[in-house]
């Protein structure tokens, strides 16, 4: 029959998996939520420069950890519901500068619109051997 899928509660900054355990990962990173202000007005009042810096540090740590879990040729989608460059394109750019064995295959930034929230996603590929 089908393999049984069991939920696992763990810290993404210290994942309980061996290096190179996965072919593909989705990192839906914690973020400032600035892409969903239309639905969550409280975001506007909680957003601060210091908070943004803290969340960027957490995102960078999670991205590094997720990357270490990929096998050569593995794919990693990094996503947020933010429209802040620091959490999105700049975060990915910084990661790529520090991790030469990854390439950006494509990225997309959506701005909030009547039909959808704001969001960002980047597809990173492990070119390591």
mmCIF file with all atom_site columns, C-alpha atoms in Angstrom:
data_model
loop_
_atom_site.group_PDB
_atom_site.id
_atom_site.type_symbol
_atom_site.label_atom_id
_atom_site.label_alt_id
_atom_site.label_comp_id
_atom_site.label_asym_id
_atom_site.label_entity_id
_atom_site.label_seq_id
_atom_site.pdbx_PDB_ins_code
_atom_site.Cartn_x
_atom_site.Cartn_y
_atom_site.Cartn_z
_atom_site.occupancy
_atom_site.B_iso_or_equiv
_atom_site.pdbx_formal_charge
_atom_site.auth_seq_id
_atom_site.auth_comp_id
_atom_site.auth_asym_id
_atom_site.auth_atom_id
_atom_site.pdbx_PDB_model_num
ATOM 1   C CA . UNK A 1 1   ? 0.000  0.000  0.000   1.00 0.00 ? 1   UNK A CA 1
ATOM 2   C CA . UNK A 1 2   ? 0.839  3.660  0.277   1.00 0.00 ? 2   UNK A CA 1
ATOM 3   C CA . UNK A 1 3   ? 3.691  4.615  2.630   1.00 0.00 ? 3   UNK A CA 1
ATOM 4   C CA . UNK A 1 4   ? 2.378  6.118  5.844   1.00 0.00 ? 4   UNK A CA 1
ATOM 5   C CA . UNK A 1 5   ? 3.236  9.782  6.332   1.00 0.00 ? 5   UNK A CA 1
ATOM 6   C CA . UNK A 1 6   ? 3.807  10.842 9.908   1.00 0.00 ? 6   UNK A CA 1
ATOM 7   C CA . UNK A 1 7   ? 4.015  14.455 11.068  1.00 0.00 ? 7   UNK A CA 1
ATOM 8   C CA . UNK A 1 8   ? 7.269  15.514 12.659  1.00 0.00 ? 8   UNK A CA 1
ATOM 9   C CA . UNK A 1 9   ? 7.600  18.486 14.972  1.00 0.00 ? 9   UNK A CA 1
ATOM 10  C CA . UNK A 1 10  ? 11.177 19.769 15.004  1.00 0.00 ? 10  UNK A CA 1
ATOM 11  C CA . UNK A 1 11  ? 13.286 22.926 14.922  1.00 0.00 ? 11  UNK A CA 1
ATOM 12  C CA . UNK A 1 12  ? 14.152 23.913 11.349  1.00 0.00 ? 12  UNK A CA 1
ATOM 13  C CA . UNK A 1 13  ? 17.322 25.585 12.628  1.00 0.00 ? 13  UNK A CA 1
ATOM 14  C CA . UNK A 1 14  ? 18.499 22.186 13.955  1.00 0.00 ? 14  UNK A CA 1
ATOM 15  C CA . UNK A 1 15  ? 16.697 19.604 11.790  1.00 0.00 ? 15  UNK A CA 1
ATOM 16  C CA . UNK A 1 16  ? 16.809 15.942 12.929  1.00 0.00 ? 16  UNK A CA 1
ATOM 17  C CA . UNK A 1 17  ? 17.898 14.661 9.509   1.00 0.00 ? 17  UNK A CA 1
ATOM 18  C CA . UNK A 1 18  ? 21.246 13.610 8.062   1.00 0.00 ? 18  UNK A CA 1
ATOM 19  C CA . UNK A 1 19  ? 22.944 15.845 5.504   1.00 0.00 ? 19  UNK A CA 1
ATOM 20  C CA . UNK A 1 20  ? 21.894 15.148 1.922   1.00 0.00 ? 20  UNK A CA 1
ATOM 21  C CA . UNK A 1 21  ? 18.687 13.337 2.961   1.00 0.00 ? 21  UNK A CA 1
ATOM 22  C CA . UNK A 1 22  ? 16.328 14.956 0.444   1.00 0.00 ? 22  UNK A CA 1
ATOM 23  C CA . UNK A 1 23  ? 15.880 15.485 -3.289  1.00 0.00 ? 23  UNK A CA 1
ATOM 24  C CA . UNK A 1 24  ? 13.525 18.443 -2.784  1.00 0.00 ? 24  UNK A CA 1
ATOM 25  C CA . UNK A 1 25  ? 12.466 20.765 0.025   1.00 0.00 ? 25  UNK A CA 1
ATOM 26  C CA . UNK A 1 26  ? 10.004 23.616 0.488   1.00 0.00 ? 26  UNK A CA 1
ATOM 27  C CA . UNK A 1 27  ? 11.085 26.235 3.024   1.00 0.00 ? 27  UNK A CA 1
ATOM 28  C CA . UNK A 1 28  ? 8.032  28.373 3.738   1.00 0.00 ? 28  UNK A CA 1
ATOM 29  C CA . UNK A 1 29  ? 9.996  30.778 5.902   1.00 0.00 ? 29  UNK A CA 1
ATOM 30  C CA . UNK A 1 30  ? 8.646  32.807 8.818   1.00 0.00 ? 30  UNK A CA 1
ATOM 31  C CA . UNK A 1 31  ? 8.438  36.398 7.606   1.00 0.00 ? 31  UNK A CA 1
ATOM 32  C CA . UNK A 1 32  ? 7.170  39.923 8.266   1.00 0.00 ? 32  UNK A CA 1
ATOM 33  C CA . UNK A 1 33  ? 3.857  39.120 6.486   1.00 0.00 ? 33  UNK A CA 1
ATOM 34  C CA . UNK A 1 34  ? 3.931  42.423 4.600   1.00 0.00 ? 34  UNK A CA 1
ATOM 35  C CA . UNK A 1 35  ? 2.345  40.684 1.618   1.00 0.00 ? 35  UNK A CA 1
ATOM 36  C CA . UNK A 1 36  ? -0.860 40.007 3.577   1.00 0.00 ? 36  UNK A CA 1
ATOM 37  C CA . UNK A 1 37  ? -1.446 43.433 5.148   1.00 0.00 ? 37  UNK A CA 1
ATOM 38  C CA . UNK A 1 38  ? -4.746 43.652 3.251   1.00 0.00 ? 38  UNK A CA 1
ATOM 39  C CA . UNK A 1 39  ? -6.095 40.689 5.215   1.00 0.00 ? 39  UNK A CA 1
ATOM 40  C CA . UNK A 1 40  ? -4.144 41.294 8.414   1.00 0.00 ? 40  UNK A CA 1
ATOM 41  C CA . UNK A 1 41  ? -4.025 45.026 9.249   1.00 0.00 ? 41  UNK A CA 1
ATOM 42  C CA . UNK A 1 42  ? -2.205 44.256 12.540  1.00 0.00 ? 42  UNK A CA 1
ATOM 43  C CA . UNK A 1 43  ? 0.954  43.520 10.498  1.00 0.00 ? 43  UNK A CA 1
ATOM 44  C CA . UNK A 1 44  ? 1.296  47.247 9.780   1.00 0.00 ? 44  UNK A CA 1
ATOM 45  C CA . UNK A 1 45  ? 1.498  48.083 13.499  1.00 0.00 ? 45  UNK A CA 1
ATOM 46  C CA . UNK A 1 46  ? 3.896  45.270 14.394  1.00 0.00 ? 46  UNK A CA 1
ATOM 47  C CA . UNK A 1 47  ? 6.402  45.885 11.578  1.00 0.00 ? 47  UNK A CA 1
ATOM 48  C CA . UNK A 1 48  ? 9.711  47.424 12.750  1.00 0.00 ? 48  UNK A CA 1
ATOM 49  C CA . UNK A 1 49  ? 13.231 47.681 11.316  1.00 0.00 ? 49  UNK A CA 1
ATOM 50  C CA . UNK A 1 50  ? 14.598 45.703 14.287  1.00 0.00 ? 50  UNK A CA 1
ATOM 51  C CA . UNK A 1 51  ? 11.947 43.010 13.813  1.00 0.00 ? 51  UNK A CA 1
ATOM 52  C CA . UNK A 1 52  ? 12.817 42.809 10.120  1.00 0.00 ? 52  UNK A CA 1
ATOM 53  C CA . UNK A 1 53  ? 16.515 42.351 10.926  1.00 0.00 ? 53  UNK A CA 1
ATOM 54  C CA . UNK A 1 54  ? 15.675 39.573 13.431  1.00 0.00 ? 54  UNK A CA 1
ATOM 55  C CA . UNK A 1 55  ? 13.446 37.706 10.990  1.00 0.00 ? 55  UNK A CA 1
ATOM 56  C CA . UNK A 1 56  ? 16.102 37.983 8.255   1.00 0.00 ? 56  UNK A CA 1
ATOM 57  C CA . UNK A 1 57  ? 18.645 36.353 10.594  1.00 0.00 ? 57  UNK A CA 1
ATOM 58  C CA . UNK A 1 58  ? 16.237 33.475 11.278  1.00 0.00 ? 58  UNK A CA 1
ATOM 59  C CA . UNK A 1 59  ? 15.477 33.077 7.558   1.00 0.00 ? 59  UNK A CA 1
ATOM 60  C CA . UNK A 1 60  ? 19.194 32.914 6.698   1.00 0.00 ? 60  UNK A CA 1
ATOM 61  C CA . UNK A 1 61  ? 19.766 30.201 9.335   1.00 0.00 ? 61  UNK A CA 1
ATOM 62  C CA . UNK A 1 62  ? 16.798 28.144 8.092   1.00 0.00 ? 62  UNK A CA 1
ATOM 63  C CA . UNK A 1 63  ? 17.943 28.522 4.478   1.00 0.00 ? 63  UNK A CA 1
ATOM 64  C CA . UNK A 1 64  ? 21.464 27.314 5.338   1.00 0.00 ? 64  UNK A CA 1
ATOM 65  C CA . UNK A 1 65  ? 20.087 24.311 7.230   1.00 0.00 ? 65  UNK A CA 1
ATOM 66  C CA . UNK A 1 66  ? 17.602 23.374 4.496   1.00 0.00 ? 66  UNK A CA 1
ATOM 67  C CA . UNK A 1 67  ? 20.366 23.600 1.877   1.00 0.00 ? 67  UNK A CA 1
ATOM 68  C CA . UNK A 1 68  ? 22.568 21.192 3.851   1.00 0.00 ? 68  UNK A CA 1
ATOM 69  C CA . UNK A 1 69  ? 19.811 18.554 3.698   1.00 0.00 ? 69  UNK A CA 1
ATOM 70  C CA . UNK A 1 70  ? 19.738 18.428 -0.126  1.00 0.00 ? 70  UNK A CA 1
ATOM 71  C CA . UNK A 1 71  ? 21.424 15.792 -2.239  1.00 0.00 ? 71  UNK A CA 1
ATOM 72  C CA . UNK A 1 72  ? 23.448 16.875 -5.302  1.00 0.00 ? 72  UNK A CA 1
ATOM 73  C CA . UNK A 1 73  ? 20.950 18.011 -7.944  1.00 0.00 ? 73  UNK A CA 1
ATOM 74  C CA . UNK A 1 74  ? 18.360 18.658 -5.225  1.00 0.00 ? 74  UNK A CA 1
ATOM 75  C CA . UNK A 1 75  ? 15.845 21.486 -5.448  1.00 0.00 ? 75  UNK A CA 1
ATOM 76  C CA . UNK A 1 76  ? 14.891 23.949 -2.730  1.00 0.00 ? 76  UNK A CA 1
ATOM 77  C CA . UNK A 1 77  ? 11.973 26.346 -2.939  1.00 0.00 ? 77  UNK A CA 1
ATOM 78  C CA . UNK A 1 78  ? 12.365 29.285 -0.563  1.00 0.00 ? 78  UNK A CA 1
ATOM 79  C CA . UNK A 1 79  ? 9.124  31.227 -0.061  1.00 0.00 ? 79  UNK A CA 1
ATOM 80  C CA . UNK A 1 80  ? 7.677  34.034 2.049   1.00 0.00 ? 80  UNK A CA 1
ATOM 81  C CA . UNK A 1 81  ? 4.458  36.054 2.182   1.00 0.00 ? 81  UNK A CA 1
ATOM 82  C CA . UNK A 1 82  ? 6.529  39.227 2.325   1.00 0.00 ? 82  UNK A CA 1
ATOM 83  C CA . UNK A 1 83  ? 7.189  41.999 -0.173  1.00 0.00 ? 83  UNK A CA 1
ATOM 84  C CA . UNK A 1 84  ? 10.402 43.165 1.546   1.00 0.00 ? 84  UNK A CA 1
ATOM 85  C CA . UNK A 1 85  ? 13.520 42.739 -0.648  1.00 0.00 ? 85  UNK A CA 1
ATOM 86  C CA . UNK A 1 86  ? 15.591 41.969 2.480   1.00 0.00 ? 86  UNK A CA 1
ATOM 87  C CA . UNK A 1 87  ? 13.529 38.829 3.068   1.00 0.00 ? 87  UNK A CA 1
ATOM 88  C CA . UNK A 1 88  ? 13.324 37.822 -0.559  1.00 0.00 ? 88  UNK A CA 1
ATOM 89  C CA . UNK A 1 89  ? 15.662 38.602 -3.476  1.00 0.00 ? 89  UNK A CA 1
ATOM 90  C CA . UNK A 1 90  ? 18.384 40.064 -1.208  1.00 0.00 ? 90  UNK A CA 1
ATOM 91  C CA . UNK A 1 91  ? 18.151 37.094 1.187   1.00 0.00 ? 91  UNK A CA 1
ATOM 92  C CA . UNK A 1 92  ? 18.566 34.665 -1.739  1.00 0.00 ? 92  UNK A CA 1
ATOM 93  C CA . UNK A 1 93  ? 21.369 36.753 -3.253  1.00 0.00 ? 93  UNK A CA 1
ATOM 94  C CA . UNK A 1 94  ? 23.253 36.664 0.062   1.00 0.00 ? 94  UNK A CA 1
ATOM 95  C CA . UNK A 1 95  ? 22.719 32.899 0.335   1.00 0.00 ? 95  UNK A CA 1
ATOM 96  C CA . UNK A 1 96  ? 24.043 32.341 -3.206  1.00 0.00 ? 96  UNK A CA 1
ATOM 97  C CA . UNK A 1 97  ? 27.128 34.484 -2.491  1.00 0.00 ? 97  UNK A CA 1
ATOM 98  C CA . UNK A 1 98  ? 27.898 32.307 0.554   1.00 0.00 ? 98  UNK A CA 1
ATOM 99  C CA . UNK A 1 99  ? 26.919 28.983 -1.102  1.00 0.00 ? 99  UNK A CA 1
ATOM 100 C CA . UNK A 1 100 ? 28.623 28.680 -4.478  1.00 0.00 ? 100 UNK A CA 1
ATOM 101 C CA . UNK A 1 101 ? 27.244 25.158 -4.974  1.00 0.00 ? 101 UNK A CA 1
ATOM 102 C CA . UNK A 1 102 ? 23.706 26.524 -5.490  1.00 0.00 ? 102 UNK A CA 1
ATOM 103 C CA . UNK A 1 103 ? 22.187 28.321 -8.440  1.00 0.00 ? 103 UNK A CA 1
ATOM 104 C CA . UNK A 1 104 ? 18.986 30.310 -8.762  1.00 0.00 ? 104 UNK A CA 1
ATOM 105 C CA . UNK A 1 105 ? 16.805 28.661 -11.382 1.00 0.00 ? 105 UNK A CA 1
ATOM 106 C CA . UNK A 1 106 ? 13.989 31.203 -11.110 1.00 0.00 ? 106 UNK A CA 1
ATOM 107 C CA . UNK A 1 107 ? 12.273 33.576 -8.709  1.00 0.00 ? 107 UNK A CA 1
ATOM 108 C CA . UNK A 1 108 ? 9.011  35.468 -8.622  1.00 0.00 ? 108 UNK A CA 1
ATOM 109 C CA . UNK A 1 109 ? 7.771  38.370 -6.512  1.00 0.00 ? 109 UNK A CA 1
ATOM 110 C CA . UNK A 1 110 ? 4.019  38.962 -6.396  1.00 0.00 ? 110 UNK A CA 1
ATOM 111 C CA . UNK A 1 111 ? 2.695  42.269 -5.126  1.00 0.00 ? 111 UNK A CA 1
ATOM 112 C CA . UNK A 1 112 ? -0.669 42.279 -3.332  1.00 0.00 ? 112 UNK A CA 1
ATOM 113 C CA . UNK A 1 113 ? -3.571 42.584 -5.751  1.00 0.00 ? 113 UNK A CA 1
ATOM 114 C CA . UNK A 1 114 ? -7.317 42.144 -5.604  1.00 0.00 ? 114 UNK A CA 1
ATOM 115 C CA . UNK A 1 115 ? -6.919 38.509 -6.635  1.00 0.00 ? 115 UNK A CA 1
ATOM 116 C CA . UNK A 1 116 ? -4.025 37.469 -4.367  1.00 0.00 ? 116 UNK A CA 1
ATOM 117 C CA . UNK A 1 117 ? -1.684 38.353 -1.515  1.00 0.00 ? 117 UNK A CA 1
ATOM 118 C CA . UNK A 1 118 ? 1.912  39.447 -1.925  1.00 0.00 ? 118 UNK A CA 1
ATOM 119 C CA . UNK A 1 119 ? 4.439  36.610 -1.931  1.00 0.00 ? 119 UNK A CA 1
ATOM 120 C CA . UNK A 1 120 ? 7.895  35.570 -3.070  1.00 0.00 ? 120 UNK A CA 1
ATOM 121 C CA . UNK A 1 121 ? 9.371  32.262 -4.174  1.00 0.00 ? 121 UNK A CA 1
ATOM 122 C CA . UNK A 1 122 ? 12.801 31.231 -5.419  1.00 0.00 ? 122 UNK A CA 1
ATOM 123 C CA . UNK A 1 123 ? 13.800 27.851 -6.862  1.00 0.00 ? 123 UNK A CA 1
ATOM 124 C CA . UNK A 1 124 ? 17.388 27.021 -5.878  1.00 0.00 ? 124 UNK A CA 1
ATOM 125 C CA . UNK A 1 125 ? 19.219 24.014 -7.299  1.00 0.00 ? 125 UNK A CA 1
ATOM 126 C CA . UNK A 1 126 ? 22.154 22.227 -5.642  1.00 0.00 ? 126 UNK A CA 1
ATOM 127 C CA . UNK A 1 127 ? 24.865 21.987 -8.292  1.00 0.00 ? 127 UNK A CA 1
ATOM 128 C CA . UNK A 1 128 ? 27.233 20.333 -5.807  1.00 0.00 ? 128 UNK A CA 1
ATOM 129 C CA . UNK A 1 129 ? 28.709 16.954 -6.734  1.00 0.00 ? 129 UNK A CA 1
#
